[in-house]
Amino acid sequence: MTKLKLAVAVVFLAVTAGCLGGGPTPSNEDLQEDATYDWDTDADVTIVVEGEEYKTVATVEDTEKVRLARSSGFGGRNPLFISAVQFRYPNGTVVDAEAIDVSSKDQRTVVELPADNGTLAYTSNAGSRSATIPLDFEGSHEVVLPSAMRVSFPLFGSVDPGGYEKTVEDNRVHLRWDSLSNATIEVDFYLERDLYLFGGIIGVLAAAALAGVAYYRLRIRRLEQDREQAGLDVEK
């Protein structure tokens, strides 16, 4: 019974860890980091992935707060870590984190905007070959991948949700959705040359396998010939 209680306690802690635990809280220095954003975009929400981070520029309308959270597994969530927060008013004036209140509440990062209408920009973390982008915005979305990265080969690349349009501009893949709402975009991508390297490795392995088969067939044939020469019965 004691072991059963211990096992149940371990499972309970694992499940609730994502619900009760919070993600890293950005400091004032993180929020006030310098960043350059492209405010003139065609989509309502534009995400540019570069290195191991991504920059989000999102149009907000009649919205006082934006809530962002990343899934932590077991149905839990953690506040999304963001930095270099900026806001652009409709008249073109841009303010930084000093005019934007960012806090963590209910396992979410809550961004209180200085105005109901405008454009919010922030930076968050990505992987070297993947990006998980939780969003709390509606409208058209566009994701721009790093230069020379691709998503077409299923073994290495994937995009979720589906229903997107893909184009390549200046050697960068652009993924566009006409309409998304409160979505999490997940993209796995690969360097184009990695695919050629993988193909080369497969080719070498295939050639080695064929050479091995040919070698053992030759050895078997020679053994058969030796048996024949020795006068031993050989099954045909």
GROMACS .gro file of C-alpha atoms in nm:
model
  236
    1MET     CA    1   0.000   0.000   0.000
    2THR     CA    2   0.285   0.234   0.082
    3LYS     CA    3   0.444   0.174  -0.260
    4LEU     CA    4   0.108   0.238  -0.427
    5LYS     CA    5   0.066   0.567  -0.244
    6LEU     CA    6   0.418   0.667  -0.341
    7ALA     CA    7   0.355   0.588  -0.706
    8VAL     CA    8   0.029   0.785  -0.703
    9ALA     CA    9   0.208   1.079  -0.541
   10VAL     CA   10   0.480   1.075  -0.807
   11VAL     CA   11   0.223   1.070  -1.088
   12PHE     CA   12   0.026   1.349  -0.921
   13LEU     CA   13   0.336   1.568  -0.891
   14ALA     CA   14   0.427   1.503  -1.254
   15VAL     CA   15   0.081   1.599  -1.373
   16THR     CA   16   0.046   1.907  -1.157
   17ALA     CA   17   0.402   2.032  -1.215
   18GLY     CA   18   0.295   2.190  -1.543
   19CYS     CA   19  -0.015   2.340  -1.388
   20LEU     CA   20   0.142   2.486  -1.076
   21GLY     CA   21   0.490   2.563  -1.195
   22GLY     CA   22   0.564   2.881  -1.384
   23GLY     CA   23   0.806   2.944  -1.666
   24PRO     CA   24   1.098   3.184  -1.648
   25THR     CA   25   0.984   3.535  -1.562
   26PRO     CA   26   1.142   3.806  -1.778
   27SER     CA   27   1.332   4.076  -1.594
   28ASN     CA   28   1.309   4.445  -1.674
   29GLU     CA   29   1.637   4.410  -1.860
   30ASP     CA   30   1.488   4.131  -2.074
   31LEU     CA   31   1.176   4.332  -2.153
   32GLN     CA   32   1.377   4.643  -2.240
   33GLU     CA   33   1.626   4.469  -2.468
   34ASP     CA   34   1.690   4.639  -2.800
   35ALA     CA   35   1.533   4.479  -3.107
   36THR     CA   36   1.451   4.586  -3.460
   37TYR     CA   37   1.106   4.492  -3.585
   38ASP     CA   38   0.953   4.521  -3.930
   39TRP     CA   39   0.627   4.701  -3.858
   40ASP     CA   40   0.516   4.712  -4.222
   41THR     CA   41   0.390   4.357  -4.279
   42ASP     CA   42   0.107   4.218  -4.490
   43ALA     CA   43  -0.026   3.968  -4.234
   44ASP     CA   44  -0.209   4.051  -3.913
   45VAL     CA   45   0.055   3.847  -3.730
   46THR     CA   46   0.408   3.800  -3.862
   47ILE     CA   47   0.666   3.574  -3.697
   48VAL     CA   48   1.027   3.582  -3.817
   49VAL     CA   49   1.243   3.293  -3.696
   50GLU     CA   50   1.614   3.368  -3.680
   51GLY     CA   51   1.883   3.177  -3.492
   52GLU     CA   52   1.727   3.035  -3.175
   53GLU     CA   53   1.459   3.298  -3.133
   54TYR     CA   54   1.159   3.437  -3.314
   55LYS     CA   55   1.017   3.786  -3.341
   56THR     CA   56   0.642   3.842  -3.338
   57VAL     CA   57   0.470   4.152  -3.475
   58ALA     CA   58   0.094   4.140  -3.420
   59THR     CA   59  -0.189   4.381  -3.490
   60VAL     CA   60  -0.423   4.424  -3.194
   61GLU     CA   61  -0.771   4.573  -3.213
   62ASP     CA   62  -1.005   4.652  -2.922
   63THR     CA   63  -0.777   4.454  -2.691
   64GLU     CA   64  -0.646   4.566  -2.356
   65LYS     CA   65  -0.451   4.251  -2.268
   66VAL     CA   66  -0.268   3.973  -2.448
   67ARG     CA   67  -0.216   3.638  -2.274
   68LEU     CA   68   0.058   3.402  -2.386
   69ALA     CA   69   0.136   3.051  -2.258
   70ARG     CA   70   0.341   2.751  -2.366
   71SER     CA   71   0.223   2.394  -2.313
   72SER     CA   72   0.421   2.211  -2.045
   73GLY     CA   73   0.282   1.860  -2.105
   74PHE     CA   74   0.013   1.663  -1.919
   75GLY     CA   75  -0.233   1.935  -2.016
   76GLY     CA   76  -0.048   2.203  -1.820
   77ARG     CA   77   0.095   2.533  -1.933
   78ASN     CA   78   0.367   2.780  -1.841
   79PRO     CA   79   0.396   3.155  -1.906
   80LEU     CA   80   0.571   3.228  -2.232
   81PHE     CA   81   0.909   3.394  -2.183
   82ILE     CA   82   0.929   3.713  -2.390
   83SER     CA   83   1.178   3.996  -2.424
   84ALA     CA   84   1.235   4.319  -2.618
   85VAL     CA   85   0.869   4.422  -2.588
   86GLN     CA   86   0.753   4.717  -2.797
   87PHE     CA   87   0.421   4.874  -2.898
   88ARG     CA   88   0.343   5.089  -3.197
   89TYR     CA   89   0.050   5.330  -3.192
   90PRO     CA   90  -0.161   5.377  -3.508
   91ASN     CA   91   0.013   5.714  -3.563
   92GLY     CA   92   0.353   5.540  -3.586
   93THR     CA   93   0.486   5.624  -3.238
   94VAL     CA   94   0.678   5.331  -3.086
   95VAL     CA   95   0.716   5.279  -2.710
   96ASP     CA   96   0.915   5.016  -2.521
   97ALA     CA   97   0.861   4.812  -2.205
   98GLU     CA   98   0.846   5.122  -1.984
   99ALA     CA   99   0.495   5.184  -2.123
  100ILE     CA  100   0.391   4.818  -2.127
  101ASP     CA  101   0.306   4.615  -1.816
  102VAL     CA  102   0.413   4.248  -1.834
  103SER     CA  103   0.330   4.002  -1.556
  104SER     CA  104   0.261   3.632  -1.497
  105LYS     CA  105  -0.087   3.523  -1.390
  106ASP     CA  106  -0.276   3.192  -1.411
  107GLN     CA  107   0.026   3.026  -1.576
  108ARG     CA  108   0.022   3.286  -1.855
  109THR     CA  109   0.229   3.585  -1.951
  110VAL     CA  110  -0.008   3.881  -1.942
  111VAL     CA  111   0.079   4.186  -2.151
  112GLU     CA  112  -0.122   4.495  -2.068
  113LEU     CA  113  -0.117   4.723  -2.369
  114PRO     CA  114  -0.087   5.103  -2.352
  115ALA     CA  115  -0.373   5.133  -2.604
  116ASP     CA  116  -0.660   4.921  -2.733
  117ASN     CA  117  -0.543   4.946  -3.092
  118GLY     CA  118  -0.195   4.925  -3.238
  119THR     CA  119   0.081   4.673  -3.299
  120LEU     CA  120   0.256   4.461  -3.038
  121ALA     CA  121   0.607   4.320  -3.091
  122TYR     CA  122   0.814   4.086  -2.878
  123THR     CA  123   1.089   3.826  -2.901
  124SER     CA  124   1.079   3.470  -2.768
  125ASN     CA  125   1.287   3.152  -2.778
  126ALA     CA  126   1.304   2.890  -3.053
  127GLY     CA  127   1.515   2.582  -3.122
  128SER     CA  128   1.788   2.551  -3.381
  129ARG     CA  129   1.564   2.330  -3.598
  130SER     CA  130   1.217   2.396  -3.457
  131ALA     CA  131   0.984   2.664  -3.326
  132THR     CA  132   0.676   2.633  -3.107
  133ILE     CA  133   0.486   2.960  -3.122
  134PRO     CA  134   0.181   3.006  -2.896
  135LEU     CA  135  -0.031   3.302  -3.006
  136ASP     CA  136  -0.334   3.486  -2.873
  137PHE     CA  137  -0.422   3.678  -3.188
  138GLU     CA  138  -0.678   3.646  -3.464
  139GLY     CA  139  -0.646   3.699  -3.836
  140SER     CA  140  -0.390   3.611  -4.100
  141HIS     CA  141  -0.059   3.468  -3.979
  142GLU     CA  142   0.277   3.441  -4.155
  143VAL     CA  143   0.590   3.256  -4.037
  144VAL     CA  144   0.924   3.329  -4.203
  145LEU     CA  145   1.189   3.061  -4.152
  146PRO     CA  146   1.567   3.119  -4.140
  147SER     CA  147   1.757   3.134  -4.468
  148ALA     CA  148   1.800   2.799  -4.651
  149MET     CA  149   1.569   2.616  -4.408
  150ARG     CA  150   1.300   2.390  -4.554
  151VAL     CA  151   0.995   2.192  -4.434
  152SER     CA  152   0.893   1.980  -4.736
  153PHE     CA  153   1.063   1.648  -4.650
  154PRO     CA  154   0.832   1.468  -4.400
  155LEU     CA  155   1.107   1.292  -4.206
  156PHE     CA  156   1.268   1.622  -4.103
  157GLY     CA  157   1.007   1.891  -4.166
  158SER     CA  158   0.652   1.942  -4.042
  159VAL     CA  159   0.407   2.227  -3.997
  160ASP     CA  160   0.105   2.240  -3.768
  161PRO     CA  161  -0.170   2.349  -3.814
  162GLY     CA  162  -0.225   2.265  -4.179
  163GLY     CA  163  -0.410   2.469  -4.435
  164TYR     CA  164  -0.118   2.702  -4.503
  165GLU     CA  165   0.031   2.840  -4.822
  166LYS     CA  166   0.406   2.802  -4.871
  167THR     CA  167   0.630   3.025  -5.080
  168VAL     CA  168   1.006   3.079  -5.100
  169GLU     CA  169   1.138   3.436  -5.118
  170ASP     CA  170   1.507   3.525  -5.105
  171ASN     CA  171   1.585   3.165  -5.004
  172ARG     CA  172   1.351   3.188  -4.703
  173VAL     CA  173   1.035   2.981  -4.665
  174HIS     CA  174   0.719   3.180  -4.591
  175LEU     CA  175   0.421   2.996  -4.439
  176ARG     CA  176   0.090   3.179  -4.445
  177TRP     CA  177  -0.252   3.108  -4.298
  178ASP     CA  178  -0.544   3.325  -4.409
  179SER     CA  179  -0.709   3.296  -4.069
  180LEU     CA  180  -0.610   3.156  -3.729
  181SER     CA  181  -0.743   3.221  -3.382
  182ASN     CA  182  -0.562   3.155  -3.053
  183ALA     CA  183  -0.334   2.906  -3.225
  184THR     CA  184  -0.008   2.736  -3.144
  185ILE     CA  185   0.208   2.707  -3.453
  186GLU     CA  186   0.465   2.426  -3.448
  187VAL     CA  187   0.729   2.408  -3.719
  188ASP     CA  188   1.013   2.157  -3.759
  189PHE     CA  189   1.259   2.255  -4.028
  190TYR     CA  190   1.594   2.145  -4.168
  191LEU     CA  191   1.885   2.297  -4.353
  192GLU     CA  192   1.853   2.223  -4.723
  193ARG     CA  193   2.205   2.085  -4.745
  194ASP     CA  194   2.126   1.842  -4.460
  195LEU     CA  195   1.882   1.668  -4.692
  196TYR     CA  196   2.154   1.618  -4.952
  197LEU     CA  197   2.388   1.491  -4.681
  198PHE     CA  198   2.122   1.249  -4.562
  199GLY     CA  199   2.067   1.130  -4.918
  200GLY     CA  200   2.441   1.075  -4.959
  201ILE     CA  201   2.458   0.872  -4.638
  202ILE     CA  202   2.164   0.658  -4.749
  203GLY     CA  203   2.333   0.605  -5.085
  204VAL     CA  204   2.659   0.495  -4.923
  205LEU     CA  205   2.477   0.257  -4.688
  206ALA     CA  206   2.277   0.112  -4.976
  207ALA     CA  207   2.593   0.061  -5.180
  208ALA     CA  208   2.764  -0.105  -4.882
  209ALA     CA  209   2.464  -0.334  -4.831
  210LEU     CA  210   2.463  -0.436  -5.199
  211ALA     CA  211   2.838  -0.498  -5.189
  212GLY     CA  212   2.792  -0.715  -4.878
  213VAL     CA  213   2.518  -0.920  -5.044
  214ALA     CA  214   2.732  -0.966  -5.357
  215TYR     CA  215   3.032  -1.073  -5.144
  216TYR     CA  216   2.838  -1.337  -4.951
  217ARG     CA  217   2.674  -1.469  -5.267
  218LEU     CA  218   3.021  -1.507  -5.416
  219ARG     CA  219   3.145  -1.686  -5.103
  220ILE     CA  220   2.849  -1.926  -5.115
  221ARG     CA  221   2.911  -1.997  -5.481
  222ARG     CA  222   3.277  -2.072  -5.414
  223LEU     CA  223   3.185  -2.309  -5.132
  224GLU     CA  224   2.948  -2.490  -5.365
  225GLN     CA  225   3.224  -2.523  -5.621
  226ASP     CA  226   3.464  -2.659  -5.358
  227ARG     CA  227   3.205  -2.920  -5.256
  228GLU     CA  228   3.158  -3.022  -5.619
  229GLN     CA  229   3.530  -3.058  -5.671
  230ALA     CA  230   3.553  -3.270  -5.354
  231GLY     CA  231   3.283  -3.504  -5.489
  232LEU     CA  232   3.030  -3.410  -5.227
  233ASP     CA  233   2.659  -3.388  -5.308
  234VAL     CA  234   2.540  -3.036  -5.361
  235GLU     CA  235   2.170  -2.958  -5.363
  236LYS     CA  236   2.061  -2.785  -5.681
   0.00000   0.00000   0.00000
